[in-house]
Amino acid sequence: MAGSRTYRTKAIVLDKTKLKETDLILTLVAESGRQIRAVAKGARKPGGRLAARCELCCEVDLLLAHGRNLDVVSQADLIAAPLGASPSYELLTAGSAVAEVASRCTFEDADDPFVFPITSAVLEWIASVDSAHLDLLVAAYIFKLLSHVGYRPDYTGCVACGDEAPTYFSAQAGGVLCASCASNIAGAEELDPVTLSWLSALIALRFSELAAAQIDSFTASHLLALAHLWAATHLDCRLRALEFMLGC
Ligand SMILES: [Zn+2]
């Protein structure tokens, strides 16, 4: 039956890969949280109708046909382009970092209703903030999403001995550590009290609260570096867009 071969969904574009002369493979997160990989035929033709609707981070309404390996985009309508029509280099870099982490935390065979709304929300927020808050919001997105998929850092006390005044952070150990336990863990990093309290705030506060919070650019960029360390360690992969955003 023709009807059962197609389906419609809202989705966010997470990645685009060239395929042959004029086609693209899109990686998307559907509203259900499932990851979709689909071919957009002719999307790279000059002036092609699909091209502008399938930019990175765009929210689209898609009509897809089930394929043997990849689904095929038969229709795409733009719902929102959160980064705007001509995003700054900085904003595009941040959007790519968000999309990269989202694509690493979603799967083709698993629904997860948490992912779409949080990704859509952070993309909307980053378009309207300064550089320090850009770092802060992306860091918060990473810690929130990673916590949701099972990698929640423990900030309640030293993860090794329970000491109530931890001063170190270690992605490998799974959270914060006291100085004595940290001395046994390679790569544990001593943090000042302000940075430590920000780590909990990244998970506890909403994007709207973080966007309105006072933060200096040094602390924000440090928090982003810690988020990168957390994600790269627990997802066990290189995150190139995020590395690029950090300038490493
Ligand atoms: Zn300890």
PDB file of C-alpha atoms and ligand atoms in Angstrom:
ATOM      1  CA  MET A   1       0.000   0.000   0.000  1.00  0.00           C
ATOM      2  CA  ALA A   2       1.336   3.377  -1.009  1.00  0.00           C
ATOM      3  CA  GLY A   3       0.210   5.079   2.211  1.00  0.00           C
ATOM      4  CA  SER A   4       2.196   2.875   4.512  1.00  0.00           C
ATOM      5  CA  ARG A   5       5.435   3.608   2.669  1.00  0.00           C
ATOM      6  CA  THR A   6       5.485   7.254   3.694  1.00  0.00           C
ATOM      7  CA  TYR A   7       5.353   9.062   7.009  1.00  0.00           C
ATOM      8  CA  ARG A   8       5.377  12.651   8.174  1.00  0.00           C
ATOM      9  CA  THR A   9       7.375  14.116  11.052  1.00  0.00           C
ATOM     10  CA  LYS A  10       8.818  17.295  12.440  1.00  0.00           C
ATOM     11  CA  ALA A  11      12.610  17.117  12.676  1.00  0.00           C
ATOM     12  CA  ILE A  12      15.768  19.153  13.281  1.00  0.00           C
ATOM     13  CA  VAL A  13      18.658  18.932  10.788  1.00  0.00           C
ATOM     14  CA  LEU A  14      21.787  17.761  12.638  1.00  0.00           C
ATOM     15  CA  ASP A  15      24.155  17.039   9.779  1.00  0.00           C
ATOM     16  CA  LYS A  16      24.476  17.070   6.009  1.00  0.00           C
ATOM     17  CA  THR A  17      26.771  14.858   3.966  1.00  0.00           C
ATOM     18  CA  LYS A  18      27.275  15.103   0.220  1.00  0.00           C
ATOM     19  CA  LEU A  19      26.055  12.155  -1.821  1.00  0.00           C
ATOM     20  CA  LYS A  20      26.822  11.927  -5.544  1.00  0.00           C
ATOM     21  CA  GLU A  21      26.593  15.100  -7.646  1.00  0.00           C
ATOM     22  CA  THR A  22      23.481  16.758  -6.333  1.00  0.00           C
ATOM     23  CA  ASP A  23      22.159  14.778  -3.376  1.00  0.00           C
ATOM     24  CA  LEU A  24      22.556  15.084   0.380  1.00  0.00           C
ATOM     25  CA  ILE A  25      22.278  12.620   3.220  1.00  0.00           C
ATOM     26  CA  LEU A  26      20.591  14.350   6.136  1.00  0.00           C
ATOM     27  CA  THR A  27      20.934  13.280   9.750  1.00  0.00           C
ATOM     28  CA  LEU A  28      17.906  14.473  11.687  1.00  0.00           C
ATOM     29  CA  VAL A  29      16.328  14.134  15.078  1.00  0.00           C
ATOM     30  CA  ALA A  30      12.581  13.553  14.757  1.00  0.00           C
ATOM     31  CA  GLU A  31      10.032  14.943  17.188  1.00  0.00           C
ATOM     32  CA  SER A  32       9.878  11.472  18.759  1.00  0.00           C
ATOM     33  CA  GLY A  33      13.601  11.729  19.515  1.00  0.00           C
ATOM     34  CA  ARG A  34      14.470   9.030  17.024  1.00  0.00           C
ATOM     35  CA  GLN A  35      17.390   9.710  14.725  1.00  0.00           C
ATOM     36  CA  ILE A  36      16.588   9.630  11.003  1.00  0.00           C
ATOM     37  CA  ARG A  37      19.070   9.376   8.161  1.00  0.00           C
ATOM     38  CA  ALA A  38      17.475  10.309   4.857  1.00  0.00           C
ATOM     39  CA  VAL A  39      18.471  11.150   1.307  1.00  0.00           C
ATOM     40  CA  ALA A  40      17.418  14.543  -0.039  1.00  0.00           C
ATOM     41  CA  LYS A  41      17.612  14.059  -3.789  1.00  0.00           C
ATOM     42  CA  GLY A  42      18.623  17.095  -5.790  1.00  0.00           C
ATOM     43  CA  ALA A  43      19.201  19.132  -2.609  1.00  0.00           C
ATOM     44  CA  ARG A  44      22.546  20.420  -3.871  1.00  0.00           C
ATOM     45  CA  LYS A  45      21.296  21.577  -7.284  1.00  0.00           C
ATOM     46  CA  PRO A  46      21.755  25.334  -7.608  1.00  0.00           C
ATOM     47  CA  GLY A  47      18.522  27.018  -6.643  1.00  0.00           C
ATOM     48  CA  GLY A  48      17.065  23.682  -5.563  1.00  0.00           C
ATOM     49  CA  ARG A  49      13.926  24.044  -3.473  1.00  0.00           C
ATOM     50  CA  LEU A  50      15.168  21.697  -0.770  1.00  0.00           C
ATOM     51  CA  ALA A  51      18.525  23.355  -0.119  1.00  0.00           C
ATOM     52  CA  ALA A  52      17.396  26.361   1.937  1.00  0.00           C
ATOM     53  CA  ARG A  53      14.966  24.240   3.948  1.00  0.00           C
ATOM     54  CA  CYS A  54      17.567  21.705   4.999  1.00  0.00           C
ATOM     55  CA  GLU A  55      20.241  23.945   6.489  1.00  0.00           C
ATOM     56  CA  LEU A  56      21.960  22.865   9.689  1.00  0.00           C
ATOM     57  CA  CYS A  57      19.781  23.320  12.803  1.00  0.00           C
ATOM     58  CA  CYS A  58      16.621  24.109  10.805  1.00  0.00           C
ATOM     59  CA  GLU A  59      13.346  22.708  12.063  1.00  0.00           C
ATOM     60  CA  VAL A  60      11.442  21.115   9.202  1.00  0.00           C
ATOM     61  CA  ASP A  61       8.190  19.340   8.541  1.00  0.00           C
ATOM     62  CA  LEU A  62       9.098  16.318   6.438  1.00  0.00           C
ATOM     63  CA  LEU A  63       7.282  13.803   4.320  1.00  0.00           C
ATOM     64  CA  LEU A  64       9.542  10.765   4.112  1.00  0.00           C
ATOM     65  CA  ALA A  65       9.395   7.502   2.204  1.00  0.00           C
ATOM     66  CA  HIS A  66      10.813   4.380   3.812  1.00  0.00           C
ATOM     67  CA  GLY A  67      13.818   3.133   1.876  1.00  0.00           C
ATOM     68  CA  ARG A  68      15.786  -0.074   2.085  1.00  0.00           C
ATOM     69  CA  ASN A  69      18.757   1.565   3.828  1.00  0.00           C
ATOM     70  CA  LEU A  70      18.010   5.250   4.051  1.00  0.00           C
ATOM     71  CA  ASP A  71      14.631   6.972   3.981  1.00  0.00           C
ATOM     72  CA  VAL A  72      13.991   9.447   1.174  1.00  0.00           C
ATOM     73  CA  VAL A  73      12.773  13.014   1.671  1.00  0.00           C
ATOM     74  CA  SER A  74       9.783  13.540  -0.594  1.00  0.00           C
ATOM     75  CA  GLN A  75       8.726  16.903   0.798  1.00  0.00           C
ATOM     76  CA  ALA A  76      10.229  19.412   3.249  1.00  0.00           C
ATOM     77  CA  ASP A  77       8.625  22.538   4.677  1.00  0.00           C
ATOM     78  CA  LEU A  78      10.618  24.920   6.816  1.00  0.00           C
ATOM     79  CA  ILE A  79       9.117  25.512  10.271  1.00  0.00           C
ATOM     80  CA  ALA A  80      11.953  27.534  11.831  1.00  0.00           C
ATOM     81  CA  ALA A  81      15.514  28.572  11.078  1.00  0.00           C
ATOM     82  CA  PRO A  82      16.645  29.321  14.645  1.00  0.00           C
ATOM     83  CA  LEU A  83      20.105  30.536  13.637  1.00  0.00           C
ATOM     84  CA  GLY A  84      18.605  33.001  11.152  1.00  0.00           C
ATOM     85  CA  ALA A  85      19.204  33.343   7.421  1.00  0.00           C
ATOM     86  CA  SER A  86      22.880  34.338   7.677  1.00  0.00           C
ATOM     87  CA  PRO A  87      24.223  33.296  11.084  1.00  0.00           C
ATOM     88  CA  SER A  88      27.552  34.675  12.351  1.00  0.00           C
ATOM     89  CA  TYR A  89      30.504  32.314  12.266  1.00  0.00           C
ATOM     90  CA  GLU A  90      30.394  32.063  16.062  1.00  0.00           C
ATOM     91  CA  LEU A  91      26.700  31.175  16.127  1.00  0.00           C
ATOM     92  CA  LEU A  92      27.096  28.616  13.345  1.00  0.00           C
ATOM     93  CA  THR A  93      29.969  26.995  15.267  1.00  0.00           C
ATOM     94  CA  ALA A  94      27.828  26.794  18.414  1.00  0.00           C
ATOM     95  CA  GLY A  95      24.886  25.386  16.417  1.00  0.00           C
ATOM     96  CA  SER A  96      27.174  22.736  14.917  1.00  0.00           C
ATOM     97  CA  ALA A  97      28.408  21.760  18.388  1.00  0.00           C
ATOM     98  CA  VAL A  98      24.805  21.355  19.634  1.00  0.00           C
ATOM     99  CA  ALA A  99      23.880  19.311  16.538  1.00  0.00           C
ATOM    100  CA  GLU A 100      26.942  17.107  16.952  1.00  0.00           C
ATOM    101  CA  VAL A 101      26.133  16.232  20.561  1.00  0.00           C
ATOM    102  CA  ALA A 102      22.450  15.634  19.659  1.00  0.00           C
ATOM    103  CA  SER A 103      23.435  13.238  16.892  1.00  0.00           C
ATOM    104  CA  ARG A 104      25.685  11.315  19.296  1.00  0.00           C
ATOM    105  CA  CYS A 105      22.877  10.981  21.844  1.00  0.00           C
ATOM    106  CA  THR A 106      20.123   9.790  19.471  1.00  0.00           C
ATOM    107  CA  PHE A 107      19.597   6.452  17.752  1.00  0.00           C
ATOM    108  CA  GLU A 108      17.686   5.156  14.737  1.00  0.00           C
ATOM    109  CA  ASP A 109      15.858   2.531  16.761  1.00  0.00           C
ATOM    110  CA  ALA A 110      14.990   4.454  19.921  1.00  0.00           C
ATOM    111  CA  ASP A 111      12.402   7.115  20.691  1.00  0.00           C
ATOM    112  CA  ASP A 112      13.269   9.663  23.364  1.00  0.00           C
ATOM    113  CA  PRO A 113      10.786  12.504  23.805  1.00  0.00           C
ATOM    114  CA  PHE A 114      13.308  14.596  25.806  1.00  0.00           C
ATOM    115  CA  VAL A 115      15.747  15.299  22.966  1.00  0.00           C
ATOM    116  CA  PHE A 116      13.723  17.261  20.412  1.00  0.00           C
ATOM    117  CA  PRO A 117      12.308  19.932  22.733  1.00  0.00           C
ATOM    118  CA  ILE A 118      15.604  20.582  24.555  1.00  0.00           C
ATOM    119  CA  THR A 119      17.528  20.800  21.266  1.00  0.00           C
ATOM    120  CA  SER A 120      14.936  23.087  19.729  1.00  0.00           C
ATOM    121  CA  ALA A 121      14.987  25.283  22.854  1.00  0.00           C
ATOM    122  CA  VAL A 122      18.763  25.685  23.079  1.00  0.00           C
ATOM    123  CA  LEU A 123      19.015  26.515  19.367  1.00  0.00           C
ATOM    124  CA  GLU A 124      16.444  29.237  19.836  1.00  0.00           C
ATOM    125  CA  TRP A 125      18.237  30.646  22.895  1.00  0.00           C
ATOM    126  CA  ILE A 126      21.763  30.721  21.472  1.00  0.00           C
ATOM    127  CA  ALA A 127      20.662  32.959  18.617  1.00  0.00           C
ATOM    128  CA  SER A 128      19.943  35.825  21.001  1.00  0.00           C
ATOM    129  CA  VAL A 129      22.872  35.886  23.457  1.00  0.00           C
ATOM    130  CA  ASP A 130      26.464  37.203  23.672  1.00  0.00           C
ATOM    131  CA  SER A 131      29.580  35.002  23.380  1.00  0.00           C
ATOM    132  CA  ALA A 132      29.875  34.219  27.093  1.00  0.00           C
ATOM    133  CA  HIS A 133      26.253  33.077  27.255  1.00  0.00           C
ATOM    134  CA  LEU A 134      26.724  31.126  24.023  1.00  0.00           C
ATOM    135  CA  ASP A 135      29.383  29.046  25.816  1.00  0.00           C
ATOM    136  CA  LEU A 136      27.247  28.821  28.961  1.00  0.00           C
ATOM    137  CA  LEU A 137      24.115  27.622  27.136  1.00  0.00           C
ATOM    138  CA  VAL A 138      25.948  25.028  25.038  1.00  0.00           C
ATOM    139  CA  ALA A 139      27.699  23.752  28.199  1.00  0.00           C
ATOM    140  CA  ALA A 140      24.318  23.509  29.952  1.00  0.00           C
ATOM    141  CA  TYR A 141      22.767  21.707  26.975  1.00  0.00           C
ATOM    142  CA  ILE A 142      25.570  19.128  27.019  1.00  0.00           C
ATOM    143  CA  PHE A 143      25.352  18.434  30.760  1.00  0.00           C
ATOM    144  CA  LYS A 144      21.530  18.304  30.671  1.00  0.00           C
ATOM    145  CA  LEU A 145      21.365  15.960  27.676  1.00  0.00           C
ATOM    146  CA  LEU A 146      24.196  13.714  28.899  1.00  0.00           C
ATOM    147  CA  SER A 147      22.544  13.518  32.334  1.00  0.00           C
ATOM    148  CA  HIS A 148      19.318  12.487  30.640  1.00  0.00           C
ATOM    149  CA  VAL A 149      20.932   9.707  28.609  1.00  0.00           C
ATOM    150  CA  GLY A 150      22.587   8.230  31.695  1.00  0.00           C
ATOM    151  CA  TYR A 151      25.743  10.217  32.351  1.00  0.00           C
ATOM    152  CA  ARG A 152      24.758  12.472  35.204  1.00  0.00           C
ATOM    153  CA  PRO A 153      27.687  13.959  37.093  1.00  0.00           C
ATOM    154  CA  ASP A 154      27.619  13.539  40.879  1.00  0.00           C
ATOM    155  CA  TYR A 155      28.087  16.861  42.671  1.00  0.00           C
ATOM    156  CA  THR A 156      26.673  15.844  46.049  1.00  0.00           C
ATOM    157  CA  GLY A 157      30.101  15.098  47.554  1.00  0.00           C
ATOM    158  CA  CYS A 158      33.413  13.504  46.681  1.00  0.00           C
ATOM    159  CA  VAL A 159      32.485  10.574  44.392  1.00  0.00           C
ATOM    160  CA  ALA A 160      35.187   8.424  45.998  1.00  0.00           C
ATOM    161  CA  CYS A 161      34.796   9.062  49.755  1.00  0.00           C
ATOM    162  CA  GLY A 162      31.709  11.241  50.191  1.00  0.00           C
ATOM    163  CA  ASP A 163      33.652  14.224  51.592  1.00  0.00           C
ATOM    164  CA  GLU A 164      31.269  17.163  51.629  1.00  0.00           C
ATOM    165  CA  ALA A 165      33.736  19.806  50.444  1.00  0.00           C
ATOM    166  CA  PRO A 166      35.032  18.566  47.096  1.00  0.00           C
ATOM    167  CA  THR A 167      37.276  20.938  45.161  1.00  0.00           C
ATOM    168  CA  TYR A 168      38.237  18.861  42.113  1.00  0.00           C
ATOM    169  CA  PHE A 169      36.395  17.715  38.985  1.00  0.00           C
ATOM    170  CA  SER A 170      37.083  14.545  37.052  1.00  0.00           C
ATOM    171  CA  ALA A 171      35.046  13.363  34.064  1.00  0.00           C
ATOM    172  CA  GLN A 172      36.571   9.928  34.380  1.00  0.00           C
ATOM    173  CA  ALA A 173      35.651   9.597  38.065  1.00  0.00           C
ATOM    174  CA  GLY A 174      32.100  10.784  37.336  1.00  0.00           C
ATOM    175  CA  GLY A 175      31.914  14.098  39.172  1.00  0.00           C
ATOM    176  CA  VAL A 176      33.662  15.997  41.939  1.00  0.00           C
ATOM    177  CA  LEU A 177      36.430  14.853  44.282  1.00  0.00           C
ATOM    178  CA  CYS A 178      38.133  15.966  47.473  1.00  0.00           C
ATOM    179  CA  ALA A 179      41.823  16.947  47.231  1.00  0.00           C
ATOM    180  CA  SER A 180      43.009  13.733  48.848  1.00  0.00           C
ATOM    181  CA  CYS A 181      41.072  11.398  46.497  1.00  0.00           C
ATOM    182  CA  ALA A 182      41.908  13.618  43.495  1.00  0.00           C
ATOM    183  CA  SER A 183      45.610  13.016  44.064  1.00  0.00           C
ATOM    184  CA  ASN A 184      45.031   9.391  42.967  1.00  0.00           C
ATOM    185  CA  ILE A 185      43.135  10.268  39.799  1.00  0.00           C
ATOM    186  CA  ALA A 186      45.003  11.354  36.691  1.00  0.00           C
ATOM    187  CA  GLY A 187      43.575  14.452  35.051  1.00  0.00           C
ATOM    188  CA  ALA A 188      41.464  15.581  38.024  1.00  0.00           C
ATOM    189  CA  GLU A 189      41.245  19.362  37.832  1.00  0.00           C
ATOM    190  CA  GLU A 190      41.052  21.730  40.797  1.00  0.00           C
ATOM    191  CA  LEU A 191      38.166  24.173  40.478  1.00  0.00           C
ATOM    192  CA  ASP A 192      37.431  27.430  42.254  1.00  0.00           C
ATOM    193  CA  PRO A 193      34.181  27.588  44.284  1.00  0.00           C
ATOM    194  CA  VAL A 194      32.457  29.766  41.671  1.00  0.00           C
ATOM    195  CA  THR A 195      33.097  27.288  38.846  1.00  0.00           C
ATOM    196  CA  LEU A 196      32.031  24.409  41.103  1.00  0.00           C
ATOM    197  CA  SER A 197      28.726  26.055  41.914  1.00  0.00           C
ATOM    198  CA  TRP A 198      28.170  26.803  38.228  1.00  0.00           C
ATOM    199  CA  LEU A 199      28.501  23.096  37.411  1.00  0.00           C
ATOM    200  CA  SER A 200      25.380  22.279  39.453  1.00  0.00           C
ATOM    201  CA  ALA A 201      23.595  25.355  38.132  1.00  0.00           C
ATOM    202  CA  LEU A 202      24.094  24.208  34.530  1.00  0.00           C
ATOM    203  CA  ILE A 203      21.852  21.222  35.234  1.00  0.00           C
ATOM    204  CA  ALA A 204      19.472  22.869  37.699  1.00  0.00           C
ATOM    205  CA  LEU A 205      18.687  26.134  35.896  1.00  0.00           C
ATOM    206  CA  ARG A 206      16.505  26.606  32.810  1.00  0.00           C
ATOM    207  CA  PHE A 207      17.939  28.077  29.602  1.00  0.00           C
ATOM    208  CA  SER A 208      15.961  31.281  30.234  1.00  0.00           C
ATOM    209  CA  GLU A 209      17.563  31.636  33.693  1.00  0.00           C
ATOM    210  CA  LEU A 210      21.044  30.894  32.336  1.00  0.00           C
ATOM    211  CA  ALA A 211      20.592  33.387  29.495  1.00  0.00           C
ATOM    212  CA  ALA A 212      19.783  36.082  32.066  1.00  0.00           C
ATOM    213  CA  ALA A 213      22.557  35.118  34.540  1.00  0.00           C
ATOM    214  CA  GLN A 214      25.711  37.166  35.106  1.00  0.00           C
ATOM    215  CA  ILE A 215      28.758  35.298  33.846  1.00  0.00           C
ATOM    216  CA  ASP A 216      32.220  36.358  32.705  1.00  0.00           C
ATOM    217  CA  SER A 217      33.590  34.957  29.466  1.00  0.00           C
ATOM    218  CA  PHE A 218      36.505  33.179  31.167  1.00  0.00           C
ATOM    219  CA  THR A 219      34.249  31.145  33.480  1.00  0.00           C
ATOM    220  CA  ALA A 220      31.778  30.411  30.650  1.00  0.00           C
ATOM    221  CA  SER A 221      34.496  29.114  28.371  1.00  0.00           C
ATOM    222  CA  HIS A 222      35.950  27.021  31.186  1.00  0.00           C
ATOM    223  CA  LEU A 223      32.508  25.464  31.788  1.00  0.00           C
ATOM    224  CA  LEU A 224      32.252  24.662  28.086  1.00  0.00           C
ATOM    225  CA  ALA A 225      35.664  22.966  28.235  1.00  0.00           C
ATOM    226  CA  LEU A 226      34.459  20.861  31.198  1.00  0.00           C
ATOM    227  CA  ALA A 227      31.266  19.970  29.287  1.00  0.00           C
ATOM    228  CA  HIS A 228      33.397  18.905  26.337  1.00  0.00           C
ATOM    229  CA  LEU A 229      35.546  16.736  28.583  1.00  0.00           C
ATOM    230  CA  TRP A 230      32.431  15.190  30.129  1.00  0.00           C
ATOM    231  CA  ALA A 231      30.839  14.418  26.743  1.00  0.00           C
ATOM    232  CA  ALA A 232      34.006  13.163  25.016  1.00  0.00           C
ATOM    233  CA  THR A 233      34.786  10.896  27.992  1.00  0.00           C
ATOM    234  CA  HIS A 234      31.331   9.383  28.403  1.00  0.00           C
ATOM    235  CA  LEU A 235      30.268   9.228  24.741  1.00  0.00           C
ATOM    236  CA  ASP A 236      33.770   7.908  24.094  1.00  0.00           C
ATOM    237  CA  CYS A 237      34.294   9.804  20.864  1.00  0.00           C
ATOM    238  CA  ARG A 238      35.886  12.916  19.440  1.00  0.00           C
ATOM    239  CA  LEU A 239      33.519  15.844  19.156  1.00  0.00           C
ATOM    240  CA  ARG A 240      35.084  17.889  16.384  1.00  0.00           C
ATOM    241  CA  ALA A 241      32.561  20.708  16.167  1.00  0.00           C
ATOM    242  CA  LEU A 242      32.787  21.197  19.912  1.00  0.00           C
ATOM    243  CA  GLU A 243      36.590  21.101  19.776  1.00  0.00           C
ATOM    244  CA  PHE A 244      36.385  23.732  17.061  1.00  0.00           C
ATOM    245  CA  MET A 245      34.104  25.901  19.205  1.00  0.00           C
ATOM    246  CA  LEU A 246      36.636  25.676  22.036  1.00  0.00           C
ATOM    247  CA  GLY A 247      39.487  26.477  19.679  1.00  0.00           C
ATOM    248  CA  CYS A 248      41.356  23.300  20.565  1.00  0.00           C
TER     249      CYS A 248
HETATM  250 ZN    ZN B   1      37.392  12.005  48.636  1.00  0.00          ZN
END
